[in-house]
GROMACS .gro file of C-alpha atoms in nm:
model
  290
    1MET     CA    1  10.546   2.891 -15.939
    2MET     CA    2  10.830   2.935 -16.188
    3GLU     CA    3  11.025   2.643 -16.333
    4THR     CA    4  11.380   2.601 -16.203
    5SER     CA    5  11.531   2.684 -16.546
    6GLU     CA    6  11.323   3.004 -16.564
    7ILE     CA    7  11.432   3.106 -16.213
    8LEU     CA    8  11.801   3.047 -16.294
    9LYS     CA    9  11.765   3.250 -16.613
   10LYS     CA   10  11.611   3.540 -16.420
   11VAL     CA   11  11.873   3.512 -16.144
   12ARG     CA   12  12.151   3.535 -16.406
   13LYS     CA   13  11.986   3.835 -16.574
   14ILE     CA   14  11.951   4.022 -16.244
   15GLU     CA   15  12.306   3.927 -16.142
   16ILE     CA   16  12.454   4.073 -16.461
   17LYS     CA   17  12.261   4.399 -16.424
   18ALA     CA   18  12.313   4.434 -16.048
   19ARG     CA   19  12.684   4.350 -16.058
   20GLY     CA   20  12.736   4.601 -16.338
   21LEU     CA   21  12.555   4.876 -16.149
   22SER     CA   22  12.730   4.805 -15.819
   23ALA     CA   23  13.075   4.782 -15.980
   24ASN     CA   24  13.051   5.080 -16.216
   25ILE     CA   25  12.815   5.320 -16.040
   26PHE     CA   26  12.739   5.236 -15.678
   27ALA     CA   27  13.071   5.110 -15.542
   28GLY     CA   28  13.231   5.442 -15.442
   29GLN     CA   29  12.903   5.608 -15.347
   30TYR     CA   30  12.796   5.312 -15.135
   31HIS     CA   31  13.132   5.306 -14.955
   32SER     CA   32  13.118   5.674 -14.861
   33ALA     CA   33  12.745   5.672 -14.773
   34PHE     CA   34  12.761   5.376 -14.536
   35LYS     CA   35  13.052   5.391 -14.298
   36GLY     CA   36  13.204   5.113 -14.090
   37ARG     CA   37  13.141   5.058 -13.721
   38GLY     CA   38  13.421   5.285 -13.604
   39MET     CA   39  13.799   5.315 -13.580
   40ALA     CA   40  14.015   5.011 -13.508
   41PHE     CA   41  14.376   5.008 -13.385
   42SER     CA   42  14.614   4.931 -13.672
   43GLU     CA   43  14.978   4.996 -13.565
   44VAL     CA   44  15.214   5.235 -13.382
   45ARG     CA   45  15.463   5.477 -13.532
   46GLU     CA   46  15.693   5.749 -13.407
   47TYR     CA   47  15.529   6.074 -13.301
   48GLN     CA   48  15.535   6.344 -13.571
   49TYR     CA   49  15.475   6.715 -13.533
   50GLY     CA   50  15.100   6.781 -13.546
   51ASP     CA   51  14.992   6.440 -13.412
   52ASP     CA   52  14.722   6.439 -13.145
   53VAL     CA   53  14.890   6.385 -12.807
   54ARG     CA   54  14.585   6.183 -12.702
   55ASP     CA   55  14.698   5.912 -12.945
   56ILE     CA   56  15.035   5.861 -12.774
   57ASP     CA   57  15.092   5.499 -12.671
   58TRP     CA   58  15.257   5.548 -12.332
   59ASN     CA   59  15.364   5.185 -12.295
   60VAL     CA   60  15.557   5.183 -12.624
   61THR     CA   61  15.688   5.535 -12.556
   62ALA     CA   62  15.830   5.422 -12.220
   63ARG     CA   63  15.985   5.111 -12.374
   64PHE     CA   64  16.173   5.296 -12.651
   65ASN     CA   65  16.225   5.622 -12.461
   66LYS     CA   66  16.073   5.835 -12.737
   67PRO     CA   67  15.711   5.915 -12.821
   68TYR     CA   68  15.501   5.675 -13.030
   69VAL     CA   69  15.140   5.720 -13.138
   70LYS     CA   70  14.866   5.470 -13.214
   71VAL     CA   71  14.745   5.463 -13.575
   72PHE     CA   72  14.378   5.386 -13.631
   73GLU     CA   73  14.188   5.296 -13.944
   74GLU     CA   74  13.819   5.269 -14.019
   75GLU     CA   75  13.659   4.932 -13.954
   76ARG     CA   76  13.515   4.900 -14.300
   77GLU     CA   77  13.322   4.576 -14.268
   78LEU     CA   78  12.949   4.622 -14.224
   79THR     CA   79  12.655   4.395 -14.175
   80VAL     CA   80  12.378   4.490 -14.415
   81MET     CA   81  12.021   4.373 -14.357
   82LEU     CA   82  11.752   4.390 -14.626
   83LEU     CA   83  11.396   4.401 -14.490
   84ILE     CA   84  11.191   4.300 -14.792
   85ASP     CA   85  10.813   4.341 -14.803
   86VAL     CA   86  10.654   4.029 -14.958
   87SER     CA   87  10.289   4.124 -14.891
   88GLY     CA   88  10.019   4.115 -15.158
   89SER     CA   89  10.032   4.486 -15.243
   90LEU     CA   90  10.376   4.441 -15.405
   91ASP     CA   91  10.217   4.232 -15.682
   92PHE     CA   92  10.097   4.545 -15.861
   93GLY     CA   93  10.229   4.753 -16.148
   94THR     CA   94  10.072   4.949 -16.432
   95GLN     CA   95  10.391   5.088 -16.581
   96LYS     CA   96  10.708   4.898 -16.679
   97GLN     CA   97  10.730   4.653 -16.390
   98LEU     CA   98  10.557   4.524 -16.080
   99LYS     CA   99  10.661   4.683 -15.752
  100ARG     CA  100  10.802   4.343 -15.649
  101ASP     CA  101  11.033   4.338 -15.955
  102VAL     CA  102  11.176   4.682 -15.876
  103VAL     CA  103  11.230   4.586 -15.510
  104THR     CA  104  11.417   4.273 -15.624
  105GLU     CA  105  11.647   4.469 -15.856
  106ILE     CA  106  11.727   4.735 -15.595
  107ALA     CA  107  11.788   4.470 -15.329
  108ALA     CA  108  12.019   4.274 -15.561
  109THR     CA  109  12.218   4.585 -15.648
  110LEU     CA  110  12.258   4.674 -15.280
  111ALA     CA  111  12.365   4.316 -15.209
  112PHE     CA  112  12.637   4.319 -15.475
  113SER     CA  113  12.752   4.662 -15.358
  114ALA     CA  114  12.780   4.517 -15.008
  115ILE     CA  115  12.998   4.220 -15.102
  116GLN     CA  116  13.223   4.441 -15.316
  117ASN     CA  117  13.293   4.628 -14.992
  118ASN     CA  118  13.348   4.301 -14.803
  119ASP     CA  119  13.023   4.343 -14.608
  120LYS     CA  120  12.792   4.069 -14.487
  121ILE     CA  121  12.437   4.065 -14.618
  122GLY     CA  122  12.123   3.919 -14.459
  123VAL     CA  123  11.752   3.930 -14.541
  124ILE     CA  124  11.423   3.948 -14.353
  125PHE     CA  125  11.118   3.868 -14.568
  126PHE     CA  126  10.807   4.005 -14.400
  127SER     CA  127  10.431   4.038 -14.448
  128ASP     CA  128  10.226   4.080 -14.130
  129LYS     CA  129  10.467   3.825 -13.983
  130ILE     CA  130  10.828   3.724 -14.034
  131GLU     CA  131  10.806   3.498 -14.338
  132LYS     CA  132  11.176   3.407 -14.359
  133TYR     CA  133  11.507   3.513 -14.206
  134ILE     CA  134  11.837   3.461 -14.389
  135PRO     CA  135  12.131   3.531 -14.153
  136PRO     CA  136  12.409   3.761 -14.281
  137LYS     CA  137  12.692   3.601 -14.476
  138LYS     CA  138  12.943   3.701 -14.741
  139GLY     CA  139  13.001   3.581 -15.093
  140ARG     CA  140  12.849   3.557 -15.440
  141LYS     CA  141  12.692   3.216 -15.372
  142HIS     CA  142  12.504   3.361 -15.076
  143ILE     CA  143  12.377   3.656 -15.281
  144LEU     CA  144  12.259   3.433 -15.567
  145TYR     CA  145  12.066   3.230 -15.310
  146ILE     CA  146  11.906   3.554 -15.182
  147ILE     CA  147  11.810   3.665 -15.535
  148ARG     CA  148  11.661   3.324 -15.610
  149GLU     CA  149  11.454   3.346 -15.292
  150MET     CA  150  11.334   3.695 -15.383
  151LEU     CA  151  11.222   3.574 -15.727
  152ASP     CA  152  11.042   3.259 -15.615
  153PHE     CA  153  10.933   3.336 -15.260
  154HIS     CA  154  10.564   3.291 -15.181
  155ALA     CA  155  10.446   3.451 -14.860
  156GLU     CA  156  10.195   3.277 -14.636
  157SER     CA  157  10.016   3.606 -14.566
  158ARG     CA  158   9.922   3.891 -14.800
  159ARG     CA  159   9.896   4.160 -14.530
  160THR     CA  160  10.164   4.397 -14.395
  161ASP     CA  161  10.296   4.470 -14.047
  162LEU     CA  162  10.602   4.693 -14.063
  163ALA     CA  163  10.619   4.736 -13.687
  164GLN     CA  164  10.673   4.363 -13.635
  165ALA     CA  165  10.941   4.347 -13.905
  166VAL     CA  166  11.138   4.637 -13.756
  167GLU     CA  167  11.101   4.493 -13.407
  168PHE     CA  168  11.240   4.160 -13.532
  169LEU     CA  169  11.542   4.343 -13.682
  170THR     CA  170  11.617   4.501 -13.343
  171SER     CA  171  11.598   4.166 -13.163
  172VAL     CA  172  11.787   3.953 -13.415
  173SER     CA  173  12.073   4.194 -13.500
  174LYS     CA  174  12.285   4.223 -13.187
  175ARG     CA  175  12.558   4.440 -13.340
  176LYS     CA  176  12.500   4.763 -13.528
  177CYS     CA  177  12.405   4.712 -13.891
  178THR     CA  178  12.286   4.910 -14.191
  179ALA     CA  179  11.925   4.810 -14.263
  180PHE     CA  180  11.733   4.887 -14.582
  181ILE     CA  181  11.354   4.858 -14.564
  182LEU     CA  182  11.217   4.794 -14.915
  183SER     CA  183  10.841   4.832 -14.918
  184ASP     CA  184  10.547   5.030 -15.053
  185PHE     CA  185  10.477   5.115 -14.686
  186TYR     CA  186  10.108   5.026 -14.703
  187ALA     CA  187  10.103   4.964 -14.329
  188ARG     CA  188   9.778   4.974 -14.139
  189GLN     CA  189   9.958   4.979 -13.803
  190ASP     CA  190  10.170   5.264 -13.670
  191PHE     CA  191  10.542   5.177 -13.666
  192LEU     CA  192  10.691   5.503 -13.536
  193GLN     CA  193  10.802   5.366 -13.198
  194GLN     CA  194  10.961   5.050 -13.340
  195LEU     CA  195  11.143   5.245 -13.613
  196THR     CA  196  11.274   5.501 -13.363
  197ILE     CA  197  11.416   5.226 -13.139
  198ALA     CA  198  11.569   5.041 -13.437
  199ASN     CA  199  11.738   5.352 -13.575
  200ARG     CA  200  11.898   5.428 -13.238
  201LYS     CA  201  12.072   5.092 -13.253
  202HIS     CA  202  12.118   5.057 -13.629
  203ASP     CA  203  12.144   5.275 -13.939
  204VAL     CA  204  11.801   5.236 -14.102
  205VAL     CA  205  11.719   5.352 -14.455
  206ALA     CA  206  11.366   5.344 -14.601
  207ILE     CA  207  11.317   5.276 -14.973
  208GLN     CA  208  10.957   5.318 -15.085
  209VAL     CA  209  10.856   5.166 -15.418
  210TYR     CA  210  10.520   5.277 -15.557
  211ASP     CA  211  10.319   5.275 -15.879
  212ARG     CA  212  10.193   5.591 -16.051
  213ARG     CA  213   9.836   5.466 -16.022
  214ALA     CA  214   9.871   5.498 -15.644
  215CYS     CA  215   9.892   5.875 -15.695
  216GLU     CA  216   9.612   5.935 -15.943
  217LEU     CA  217   9.318   5.741 -16.082
  218PRO     CA  218   9.269   5.742 -16.460
  219ASP     CA  219   8.943   5.869 -16.606
  220VAL     CA  220   8.816   5.538 -16.749
  221GLY     CA  221   8.461   5.523 -16.616
  222LEU     CA  222   8.341   5.239 -16.395
  223MET     CA  223   8.633   5.035 -16.264
  224LYS     CA  224   8.664   4.743 -16.022
  225VAL     CA  225   8.935   4.791 -15.761
  226VAL     CA  226   9.064   4.515 -15.534
  227ASP     CA  227   9.261   4.550 -15.210
  228ALA     CA  228   9.552   4.312 -15.273
  229GLU     CA  229   9.602   4.248 -14.903
  230THR     CA  230   9.243   4.194 -14.784
  231GLY     CA  231   9.076   4.086 -15.108
  232TYR     CA  232   8.802   4.349 -15.063
  233GLU     CA  233   8.646   4.448 -15.399
  234GLN     CA  234   8.441   4.748 -15.500
  235TYR     CA  235   8.344   4.941 -15.812
  236VAL     CA  236   8.434   5.308 -15.841
  237ASP     CA  237   8.328   5.565 -16.100
  238THR     CA  238   8.657   5.716 -16.213
  239SER     CA  239   8.475   5.961 -16.442
  240SER     CA  240   8.393   6.156 -16.124
  241ARG     CA  241   8.638   6.446 -16.089
  242LYS     CA  242   8.552   6.473 -15.721
  243LEU     CA  243   8.644   6.107 -15.664
  244ARG     CA  244   8.975   6.144 -15.851
  245ASP     CA  245   9.063   6.459 -15.655
  246THR     CA  246   8.977   6.291 -15.323
  247TYR     CA  247   9.192   5.992 -15.416
  248HIS     CA  248   9.485   6.217 -15.508
  249ARG     CA  249   9.456   6.416 -15.182
  250TYR     CA  250   9.454   6.088 -14.990
  251TRP     CA  251   9.782   5.992 -15.158
  252LEU     CA  252   9.942   6.330 -15.083
  253ASN     CA  253   9.834   6.318 -14.718
  254ARG     CA  254   9.960   5.963 -14.682
  255GLN     CA  255  10.299   6.056 -14.829
  256ALA     CA  256  10.323   6.359 -14.601
  257GLU     CA  257  10.252   6.140 -14.296
  258LEU     CA  258  10.512   5.887 -14.408
  259LYS     CA  259  10.771   6.158 -14.461
  260GLU     CA  260  10.693   6.301 -14.116
  261THR     CA  261  10.738   5.956 -13.958
  262PHE     CA  262  11.081   5.913 -14.118
  263ALA     CA  263  11.181   6.264 -14.009
  264LYS     CA  264  11.078   6.196 -13.647
  265CYS     CA  265  11.280   5.873 -13.648
  266ASN     CA  266  11.575   6.043 -13.821
  267VAL     CA  267  11.560   5.782 -14.098
  268ASP     CA  268  11.686   5.866 -14.447
  269SER     CA  269  11.437   5.775 -14.717
  270VAL     CA  270  11.370   5.777 -15.090
  271SER     CA  271  11.051   5.718 -15.292
  272ILE     CA  272  11.087   5.542 -15.628
  273ALA     CA  273  10.810   5.488 -15.884
  274THR     CA  274  10.807   5.163 -16.083
  275ASP     CA  275  10.886   5.359 -16.402
  276ASP     CA  276  11.157   5.574 -16.241
  277ASP     CA  277  11.530   5.535 -16.300
  278TYR     CA  278  11.600   5.379 -15.960
  279VAL     CA  279  11.976   5.414 -16.015
  280LYS     CA  280  11.941   5.793 -16.024
  281SER     CA  281  11.717   5.790 -15.716
  282MET     CA  282  11.955   5.565 -15.519
  283LEU     CA  283  12.258   5.774 -15.612
  284GLY     CA  284  12.069   6.080 -15.489
  285LEU     CA  285  12.013   5.902 -15.158
  286PHE     CA  286  12.383   5.807 -15.133
  287LYS     CA  287  12.490   6.164 -15.211
  288GLN     CA  288  12.255   6.298 -14.944
  289ARG     CA  289  12.429   6.073 -14.690
  290GLY     CA  290  12.787   6.113 -14.813
   0.00000   0.00000   0.00000
């Protein structure tokens, strides 16, 4: 467990980076990609040529004996939920960072983008159970608390159950929200049904963070591999071309299945490697939705 001073130092470092990204890069893109709940009545004004007659306020029109129309504006305020995977498989990284570090940075940037748009932000930490729920609130103090939790949170379980996490989102969020699932999506259970139901009620976005070694094994001879979630260990001979090809095909098939699941649920998604420029990837996602 990190010392308090070390945590605060890391929180400050992430805050500076995330605030800079959200203010200078993400702000406009985030606003256009994630719309408010709908249109809210703002005021009335006199009817002008070209106005939709369906917007005429007949009560005001009768009172002043000339036509008035209702003016609506977008309800901008959103509730944003971050579903953050805290299972054991996130503690892995062979490139620049661990998957957990990248998830934390992306989540922090999304959080600061949210409060710059006056949105509430909440968090669900999940493994194969709901580890912690932080209800949505506004403000910098709330976001710094979230970042601190992300940096120093220790899950009780190392396994993953995405279905349960998504089901919890549906039950706990009564009003429509925008929900980002940040995970490597190493789920042993099918979550198609739960994700479909959640995306009918909410606007769900999937952000997959993975490491390059998940795609291809290096040719380094005999190597011990450990399943981070079950603790199962075995030795594999990575000098075998057949083994490396089989491993790579497994990754491709798994990604294809994941992509198909998101398509069936109508969920927008992006896959980001630990050594990728996640800013570029996220902006691509925002542009796709804009």
